[in-house]
Amino acid sequence: MKAARAVGRQSLSELRAAYRATDYVVFEPRLVIRIDQKSSRLERLLRSRGASEWAFVSACNPLSVPTGAARNRAQHRRLARQLRAAGFEALEGEGRPRNKRWNPEPSFLVLGVGRTEAVRIARQYDQMAIVVGKLGGPAKLYGVRYFSTL
């Protein structure tokens, strides 16, 4: 499939817009990450944990095609086990679309993971994109398939 084509029922430009119009919420400590913005709460969290990189990753809805709740739960649990086994601190959260056509998606804020490793993990779950960042910088949407920095 070429990048200009639709994925599932969404074109890549629609997906890009949907990802950008999403709040990436961490439950505890409570914080919200938005694309192309810095978060002072996230900065404090990174410093307190001695981390300089992070990624917001989900295992749900492969290729951005809505999947049943049971499969999404199973994939989320599998990702949690994988992150723990790799020694990452993973904080529960969800991608919360501002457009109510999409449902919230269980996810993790993974502290200390670099973009290359986060992309490798996301590809295992057929994810289209992740959100990544470094200490001192804004959150960036990064395409795992078809596109890079969005």
Short mmCIF file of N, CA and C in Angstrom, two decimals:
data_model
loop_
_atom_site.label_atom_id
_atom_site.label_comp_id
_atom_site.label_asym_id
_atom_site.label_seq_id
_atom_site.Cartn_x
_atom_site.Cartn_y
_atom_site.Cartn_z
N MET A 1 0.85 -1.18 0.00
CA MET A 1 0.00 0.00 0.00
C MET A 1 0.89 1.23 0.00
N LYS A 2 0.58 2.18 -0.84
CA LYS A 2 1.37 3.41 -0.92
C LYS A 2 0.86 4.43 0.10
N ALA A 3 1.74 5.37 0.42
CA ALA A 3 1.42 6.36 1.45
C ALA A 3 0.22 7.22 1.11
N ALA A 4 -0.02 7.47 -0.15
CA ALA A 4 -1.12 8.36 -0.53
C ALA A 4 -2.48 7.66 -0.42
N ARG A 5 -2.47 6.37 -0.27
CA ARG A 5 -3.74 5.63 -0.22
C ARG A 5 -4.35 5.65 1.18
N ALA A 6 -5.59 5.22 1.23
CA ALA A 6 -6.29 5.16 2.51
C ALA A 6 -5.82 3.96 3.30
N VAL A 7 -5.88 4.06 4.61
CA VAL A 7 -5.58 2.98 5.52
C VAL A 7 -6.88 2.72 6.26
N GLY A 8 -7.37 1.49 6.17
CA GLY A 8 -8.67 1.23 6.76
C GLY A 8 -9.69 2.11 6.05
N ARG A 9 -10.42 2.89 6.82
CA ARG A 9 -11.40 3.81 6.24
C ARG A 9 -10.89 5.25 6.21
N GLN A 10 -9.65 5.47 6.66
CA GLN A 10 -9.12 6.83 6.77
C GLN A 10 -7.95 7.03 5.81
N SER A 11 -7.88 8.20 5.20
CA SER A 11 -6.70 8.54 4.42
C SER A 11 -5.59 8.91 5.39
N LEU A 12 -4.37 8.90 4.91
CA LEU A 12 -3.26 9.28 5.79
C LEU A 12 -3.39 10.70 6.28
N SER A 13 -3.89 11.60 5.45
CA SER A 13 -4.06 12.99 5.92
C SER A 13 -5.13 13.06 7.01
N GLU A 14 -6.18 12.26 6.91
CA GLU A 14 -7.20 12.22 7.97
C GLU A 14 -6.63 11.64 9.26
N LEU A 15 -5.81 10.59 9.12
CA LEU A 15 -5.18 10.01 10.30
C LEU A 15 -4.24 11.02 10.96
N ARG A 16 -3.43 11.67 10.17
CA ARG A 16 -2.49 12.67 10.68
C ARG A 16 -3.25 13.75 11.45
N ALA A 17 -4.35 14.22 10.88
CA ALA A 17 -5.16 15.25 11.54
C ALA A 17 -5.76 14.72 12.84
N ALA A 18 -6.21 13.47 12.81
CA ALA A 18 -6.81 12.87 14.02
C ALA A 18 -5.76 12.72 15.12
N TYR A 19 -4.56 12.26 14.78
CA TYR A 19 -3.50 12.11 15.79
C TYR A 19 -3.13 13.46 16.38
N ARG A 20 -3.08 14.48 15.54
CA ARG A 20 -2.72 15.82 16.01
C ARG A 20 -3.82 16.42 16.89
N ALA A 21 -5.06 16.00 16.68
CA ALA A 21 -6.20 16.53 17.44
C ALA A 21 -6.54 15.59 18.60
N THR A 22 -5.52 15.02 19.20
CA THR A 22 -5.69 14.10 20.31
C THR A 22 -4.90 14.61 21.51
N ASP A 23 -5.48 14.47 22.69
CA ASP A 23 -4.78 14.75 23.94
C ASP A 23 -4.22 13.41 24.43
N TYR A 24 -2.94 13.37 24.70
CA TYR A 24 -2.28 12.17 25.18
C TYR A 24 -2.18 12.31 26.70
N VAL A 25 -3.07 11.61 27.39
CA VAL A 25 -3.30 11.79 28.82
C VAL A 25 -2.61 10.70 29.62
N VAL A 26 -1.88 11.11 30.64
CA VAL A 26 -1.28 10.18 31.61
C VAL A 26 -2.13 10.29 32.87
N PHE A 27 -2.49 9.13 33.44
CA PHE A 27 -3.39 9.14 34.59
C PHE A 27 -2.70 9.53 35.89
N GLU A 28 -1.51 9.00 36.15
CA GLU A 28 -0.83 9.26 37.41
C GLU A 28 0.67 9.28 37.21
N PRO A 29 1.34 10.39 37.36
CA PRO A 29 0.78 11.69 37.73
C PRO A 29 -0.01 12.26 36.56
N ARG A 30 -1.03 12.99 36.87
CA ARG A 30 -1.93 13.53 35.86
C ARG A 30 -1.20 14.57 35.01
N LEU A 31 -1.14 14.28 33.70
CA LEU A 31 -0.60 15.26 32.77
C LEU A 31 -1.15 15.01 31.38
N VAL A 32 -1.12 16.05 30.57
CA VAL A 32 -1.63 15.98 29.20
C VAL A 32 -0.51 16.41 28.26
N ILE A 33 -0.31 15.60 27.23
CA ILE A 33 0.70 15.88 26.21
C ILE A 33 -0.04 16.24 24.93
N ARG A 34 0.42 17.31 24.27
CA ARG A 34 -0.15 17.72 22.99
C ARG A 34 0.98 17.87 21.97
N ILE A 35 0.69 17.49 20.76
CA ILE A 35 1.67 17.54 19.68
C ILE A 35 2.20 18.97 19.50
N ASP A 36 3.51 19.08 19.31
CA ASP A 36 4.23 20.34 19.07
C ASP A 36 4.20 21.28 20.26
N GLN A 37 3.87 20.77 21.43
CA GLN A 37 3.89 21.59 22.64
C GLN A 37 4.80 20.96 23.69
N LYS A 38 5.37 21.82 24.53
CA LYS A 38 6.12 21.35 25.68
C LYS A 38 5.16 21.25 26.85
N SER A 39 5.50 20.38 27.79
CA SER A 39 4.70 20.21 29.00
C SER A 39 5.62 20.36 30.21
N SER A 40 5.37 21.37 31.02
CA SER A 40 6.21 21.57 32.21
C SER A 40 6.04 20.39 33.18
N ARG A 41 4.85 19.81 33.25
CA ARG A 41 4.64 18.65 34.13
C ARG A 41 5.45 17.45 33.65
N LEU A 42 5.47 17.25 32.35
CA LEU A 42 6.25 16.15 31.78
C LEU A 42 7.74 16.39 32.02
N GLU A 43 8.19 17.61 31.86
CA GLU A 43 9.60 17.96 32.11
C GLU A 43 9.98 17.62 33.55
N ARG A 44 9.14 18.01 34.50
CA ARG A 44 9.42 17.72 35.92
C ARG A 44 9.45 16.21 36.17
N LEU A 45 8.52 15.49 35.55
CA LEU A 45 8.49 14.04 35.71
C LEU A 45 9.78 13.41 35.16
N LEU A 46 10.19 13.81 33.97
CA LEU A 46 11.41 13.26 33.38
C LEU A 46 12.61 13.52 34.28
N ARG A 47 12.73 14.74 34.75
CA ARG A 47 13.87 15.09 35.62
C ARG A 47 13.84 14.26 36.91
N SER A 48 12.66 14.09 37.49
CA SER A 48 12.56 13.35 38.75
C SER A 48 12.90 11.87 38.57
N ARG A 49 12.72 11.35 37.37
CA ARG A 49 12.98 9.93 37.10
C ARG A 49 14.32 9.72 36.39
N GLY A 50 15.06 10.81 36.15
CA GLY A 50 16.36 10.67 35.50
C GLY A 50 16.28 10.24 34.06
N ALA A 51 15.18 10.57 33.39
CA ALA A 51 14.98 10.18 31.98
C ALA A 51 15.14 11.40 31.08
N SER A 52 15.66 11.18 29.90
CA SER A 52 15.81 12.28 28.95
C SER A 52 14.97 12.10 27.69
N GLU A 53 14.40 10.90 27.49
CA GLU A 53 13.57 10.63 26.32
C GLU A 53 12.30 9.91 26.78
N TRP A 54 11.30 9.96 25.92
CA TRP A 54 10.04 9.30 26.24
C TRP A 54 9.27 9.02 24.95
N ALA A 55 8.28 8.15 25.06
CA ALA A 55 7.36 7.88 23.95
C ALA A 55 5.98 7.55 24.52
N PHE A 56 4.96 7.90 23.78
CA PHE A 56 3.59 7.55 24.13
C PHE A 56 3.17 6.50 23.11
N VAL A 57 2.91 5.28 23.58
CA VAL A 57 2.72 4.13 22.69
C VAL A 57 1.45 3.37 23.08
N SER A 58 0.78 2.87 22.06
CA SER A 58 -0.40 2.03 22.26
C SER A 58 -0.23 0.72 21.51
N ALA A 59 -0.97 -0.28 21.92
CA ALA A 59 -1.00 -1.55 21.20
C ALA A 59 -2.39 -1.79 20.61
N CYS A 60 -3.28 -0.83 20.79
CA CYS A 60 -4.68 -0.99 20.39
C CYS A 60 -4.92 -0.56 18.94
N ASN A 61 -5.99 -1.08 18.38
CA ASN A 61 -6.46 -0.69 17.06
C ASN A 61 -5.35 -0.69 16.01
N PRO A 62 -4.79 -1.89 15.71
CA PRO A 62 -3.72 -1.98 14.73
C PRO A 62 -4.09 -1.29 13.41
N LEU A 63 -3.09 -0.60 12.83
CA LEU A 63 -3.24 0.15 11.59
C LEU A 63 -4.36 1.18 11.67
N SER A 64 -4.67 1.61 12.89
CA SER A 64 -5.70 2.63 13.16
C SER A 64 -7.09 2.21 12.67
N VAL A 65 -7.32 0.91 12.69
CA VAL A 65 -8.64 0.37 12.36
C VAL A 65 -9.26 -0.08 13.68
N PRO A 66 -10.45 0.43 14.02
CA PRO A 66 -11.08 0.05 15.29
C PRO A 66 -11.18 -1.47 15.43
N THR A 67 -10.79 -1.95 16.60
CA THR A 67 -10.76 -3.37 16.91
C THR A 67 -11.61 -3.59 18.15
N GLY A 68 -12.07 -4.77 18.34
CA GLY A 68 -12.91 -5.07 19.49
C GLY A 68 -12.23 -4.82 20.81
N ALA A 69 -13.03 -4.50 21.82
CA ALA A 69 -12.52 -4.17 23.15
C ALA A 69 -11.70 -5.31 23.75
N ALA A 70 -12.13 -6.54 23.58
CA ALA A 70 -11.40 -7.68 24.17
C ALA A 70 -10.01 -7.80 23.56
N ARG A 71 -9.90 -7.67 22.26
CA ARG A 71 -8.58 -7.76 21.61
C ARG A 71 -7.70 -6.59 22.05
N ASN A 72 -8.28 -5.40 22.12
CA ASN A 72 -7.50 -4.24 22.56
C ASN A 72 -6.98 -4.42 23.99
N ARG A 73 -7.82 -4.95 24.87
CA ARG A 73 -7.39 -5.19 26.25
C ARG A 73 -6.24 -6.19 26.30
N ALA A 74 -6.38 -7.26 25.53
CA ALA A 74 -5.33 -8.29 25.49
C ALA A 74 -4.02 -7.71 24.96
N GLN A 75 -4.09 -6.93 23.91
CA GLN A 75 -2.88 -6.31 23.35
C GLN A 75 -2.26 -5.32 24.33
N HIS A 76 -3.09 -4.57 25.04
CA HIS A 76 -2.60 -3.61 26.03
C HIS A 76 -1.85 -4.34 27.15
N ARG A 77 -2.42 -5.44 27.63
CA ARG A 77 -1.76 -6.23 28.67
C ARG A 77 -0.44 -6.81 28.17
N ARG A 78 -0.43 -7.28 26.94
CA ARG A 78 0.79 -7.83 26.34
C ARG A 78 1.88 -6.75 26.26
N LEU A 79 1.50 -5.55 25.82
CA LEU A 79 2.46 -4.45 25.75
C LEU A 79 2.98 -4.10 27.14
N ALA A 80 2.11 -4.09 28.14
CA ALA A 80 2.54 -3.80 29.52
C ALA A 80 3.60 -4.80 29.97
N ARG A 81 3.36 -6.08 29.71
CA ARG A 81 4.34 -7.12 30.09
C ARG A 81 5.66 -6.92 29.35
N GLN A 82 5.58 -6.60 28.08
CA GLN A 82 6.79 -6.40 27.28
C GLN A 82 7.60 -5.21 27.79
N LEU A 83 6.94 -4.12 28.11
CA LEU A 83 7.65 -2.93 28.59
C LEU A 83 8.31 -3.20 29.95
N ARG A 84 7.56 -3.90 30.83
CA ARG A 84 8.13 -4.24 32.14
C ARG A 84 9.35 -5.15 31.98
N ALA A 85 9.24 -6.16 31.12
CA ALA A 85 10.34 -7.10 30.90
C ALA A 85 11.57 -6.40 30.34
N ALA A 86 11.36 -5.35 29.57
CA ALA A 86 12.48 -4.59 29.00
C ALA A 86 13.05 -3.58 30.01
N GLY A 87 12.41 -3.45 31.18
CA GLY A 87 12.92 -2.57 32.22
C GLY A 87 12.48 -1.12 32.10
N PHE A 88 11.48 -0.85 31.28
CA PHE A 88 11.00 0.52 31.13
C PHE A 88 9.95 0.85 32.19
N GLU A 89 9.95 2.10 32.61
CA GLU A 89 8.86 2.59 33.44
C GLU A 89 7.75 3.03 32.48
N ALA A 90 6.60 2.42 32.59
CA ALA A 90 5.48 2.70 31.69
C ALA A 90 4.29 3.15 32.54
N LEU A 91 3.82 4.36 32.28
CA LEU A 91 2.71 4.94 33.02
C LEU A 91 1.43 4.83 32.19
N GLU A 92 0.37 4.35 32.83
CA GLU A 92 -0.91 4.18 32.14
C GLU A 92 -1.49 5.52 31.69
N GLY A 93 -2.12 5.47 30.54
CA GLY A 93 -2.79 6.64 30.01
C GLY A 93 -3.69 6.26 28.86
N GLU A 94 -4.08 7.28 28.11
CA GLU A 94 -4.88 7.02 26.92
C GLU A 94 -4.77 8.19 25.96
N GLY A 95 -4.87 7.86 24.68
CA GLY A 95 -5.01 8.89 23.66
C GLY A 95 -6.48 9.27 23.64
N ARG A 96 -6.77 10.53 23.89
CA ARG A 96 -8.15 11.00 24.01
C ARG A 96 -8.45 11.97 22.88
N PRO A 97 -9.07 11.49 21.81
CA PRO A 97 -9.35 12.36 20.67
C PRO A 97 -10.30 13.50 21.04
N ARG A 98 -9.99 14.67 20.52
CA ARG A 98 -10.90 15.80 20.72
C ARG A 98 -12.13 15.65 19.81
N ASN A 99 -11.97 14.92 18.71
CA ASN A 99 -13.07 14.60 17.81
C ASN A 99 -13.75 13.36 18.39
N LYS A 100 -14.97 13.48 18.77
CA LYS A 100 -15.66 12.39 19.46
C LYS A 100 -16.05 11.23 18.55
N ARG A 101 -15.69 11.31 17.26
CA ARG A 101 -15.92 10.17 16.36
C ARG A 101 -15.01 9.00 16.72
N TRP A 102 -13.88 9.30 17.33
CA TRP A 102 -12.91 8.29 17.72
C TRP A 102 -13.04 8.03 19.21
N ASN A 103 -12.75 6.81 19.63
CA ASN A 103 -12.79 6.46 21.05
C ASN A 103 -11.41 6.64 21.68
N PRO A 104 -11.36 6.88 22.98
CA PRO A 104 -10.06 6.90 23.67
C PRO A 104 -9.35 5.56 23.49
N GLU A 105 -8.02 5.61 23.46
CA GLU A 105 -7.23 4.42 23.22
C GLU A 105 -6.23 4.20 24.35
N PRO A 106 -6.35 3.09 25.09
CA PRO A 106 -5.40 2.81 26.17
C PRO A 106 -3.97 2.85 25.64
N SER A 107 -3.08 3.46 26.41
CA SER A 107 -1.70 3.68 25.98
C SER A 107 -0.79 3.76 27.19
N PHE A 108 0.50 3.89 26.90
CA PHE A 108 1.50 4.07 27.95
C PHE A 108 2.42 5.23 27.60
N LEU A 109 2.77 6.01 28.61
CA LEU A 109 3.89 6.93 28.51
C LEU A 109 5.08 6.12 28.98
N VAL A 110 6.05 5.91 28.10
CA VAL A 110 7.22 5.09 28.40
C VAL A 110 8.40 6.02 28.63
N LEU A 111 8.92 6.00 29.84
CA LEU A 111 10.04 6.87 30.20
C LEU A 111 11.36 6.20 29.87
N GLY A 112 12.28 6.98 29.32
CA GLY A 112 13.61 6.48 29.05
C GLY A 112 13.76 5.70 27.75
N VAL A 113 12.74 5.65 26.95
CA VAL A 113 12.82 4.93 25.68
C VAL A 113 13.13 5.92 24.57
N GLY A 114 14.08 5.57 23.71
CA GLY A 114 14.39 6.41 22.56
C GLY A 114 13.45 6.13 21.40
N ARG A 115 13.45 7.03 20.44
CA ARG A 115 12.54 6.90 19.30
C ARG A 115 12.74 5.60 18.54
N THR A 116 13.97 5.21 18.29
CA THR A 116 14.23 3.99 17.52
C THR A 116 13.62 2.77 18.19
N GLU A 117 13.82 2.64 19.49
CA GLU A 117 13.26 1.50 20.23
C GLU A 117 11.74 1.59 20.29
N ALA A 118 11.21 2.79 20.49
CA ALA A 118 9.75 2.96 20.54
C ALA A 118 9.11 2.59 19.20
N VAL A 119 9.75 2.95 18.11
CA VAL A 119 9.23 2.58 16.78
C VAL A 119 9.25 1.07 16.62
N ARG A 120 10.33 0.44 17.04
CA ARG A 120 10.42 -1.02 16.95
C ARG A 120 9.28 -1.69 17.72
N ILE A 121 9.01 -1.20 18.91
CA ILE A 121 7.92 -1.76 19.72
C ILE A 121 6.58 -1.51 19.04
N ALA A 122 6.35 -0.29 18.59
CA ALA A 122 5.07 0.05 17.96
C ALA A 122 4.81 -0.78 16.71
N ARG A 123 5.86 -1.06 15.96
CA ARG A 123 5.68 -1.89 14.75
C ARG A 123 5.22 -3.29 15.09
N GLN A 124 5.63 -3.80 16.23
CA GLN A 124 5.20 -5.14 16.64
C GLN A 124 3.69 -5.20 16.82
N TYR A 125 3.08 -4.05 17.08
CA TYR A 125 1.64 -3.98 17.31
C TYR A 125 0.91 -3.30 16.14
N ASP A 126 1.59 -3.19 15.01
CA ASP A 126 1.01 -2.60 13.80
C ASP A 126 0.46 -1.20 14.02
N GLN A 127 1.17 -0.41 14.80
CA GLN A 127 0.74 0.97 15.04
C GLN A 127 1.16 1.86 13.87
N MET A 128 0.37 2.87 13.61
CA MET A 128 0.67 3.81 12.53
C MET A 128 1.59 4.93 12.99
N ALA A 129 1.45 5.35 14.25
CA ALA A 129 2.23 6.49 14.73
C ALA A 129 2.37 6.41 16.25
N ILE A 130 3.38 7.13 16.74
CA ILE A 130 3.60 7.28 18.17
C ILE A 130 3.90 8.75 18.43
N VAL A 131 3.90 9.11 19.70
CA VAL A 131 4.31 10.46 20.09
C VAL A 131 5.62 10.30 20.85
N VAL A 132 6.61 11.10 20.49
CA VAL A 132 7.93 10.99 21.10
C VAL A 132 8.42 12.36 21.54
N GLY A 133 9.40 12.34 22.44
CA GLY A 133 9.99 13.60 22.86
C GLY A 133 11.26 13.40 23.64
N LYS A 134 11.93 14.54 23.84
CA LYS A 134 13.17 14.58 24.62
C LYS A 134 13.04 15.70 25.63
N LEU A 135 13.79 15.56 26.69
CA LEU A 135 13.82 16.58 27.72
C LEU A 135 14.14 17.93 27.07
N GLY A 136 13.31 18.93 27.36
CA GLY A 136 13.51 20.27 26.83
C GLY A 136 12.84 20.54 25.49
N GLY A 137 12.28 19.51 24.87
CA GLY A 137 11.68 19.70 23.55
C GLY A 137 10.18 19.44 23.55
N PRO A 138 9.53 19.80 22.45
CA PRO A 138 8.09 19.55 22.34
C PRO A 138 7.79 18.10 21.97
N ALA A 139 6.56 17.71 22.18
CA ALA A 139 6.08 16.39 21.76
C ALA A 139 6.00 16.38 20.24
N LYS A 140 6.44 15.29 19.63
CA LYS A 140 6.42 15.15 18.18
C LYS A 140 5.65 13.90 17.79
N LEU A 141 4.81 14.05 16.81
CA LEU A 141 4.11 12.90 16.23
C LEU A 141 5.07 12.26 15.25
N TYR A 142 5.27 10.96 15.37
CA TYR A 142 6.22 10.26 14.51
C TYR A 142 5.54 9.07 13.88
N GLY A 143 5.52 9.04 12.57
CA GLY A 143 4.89 7.95 11.83
C GLY A 143 5.72 6.69 11.89
N VAL A 144 5.11 5.61 12.27
CA VAL A 144 5.78 4.33 12.33
C VAL A 144 5.70 3.66 10.96
N ARG A 145 4.67 3.93 10.23
CA ARG A 145 4.47 3.40 8.88
C ARG A 145 4.09 4.58 7.97
N TYR A 146 4.66 4.56 6.78
CA TYR A 146 4.32 5.50 5.69
C TYR A 146 4.87 6.92 5.83
N PHE A 147 5.09 7.41 7.01
CA PHE A 147 5.57 8.77 7.17
C PHE A 147 6.47 8.84 8.40
N SER A 148 7.30 9.86 8.46
CA SER A 148 8.17 9.99 9.64
C SER A 148 7.59 11.09 10.53
N THR A 149 8.32 12.18 10.71
CA THR A 149 7.78 13.25 11.55
C THR A 149 6.57 13.85 10.86
N LEU A 150 5.49 13.91 11.58
CA LEU A 150 4.22 14.40 11.01
C LEU A 150 4.03 15.83 11.37
#
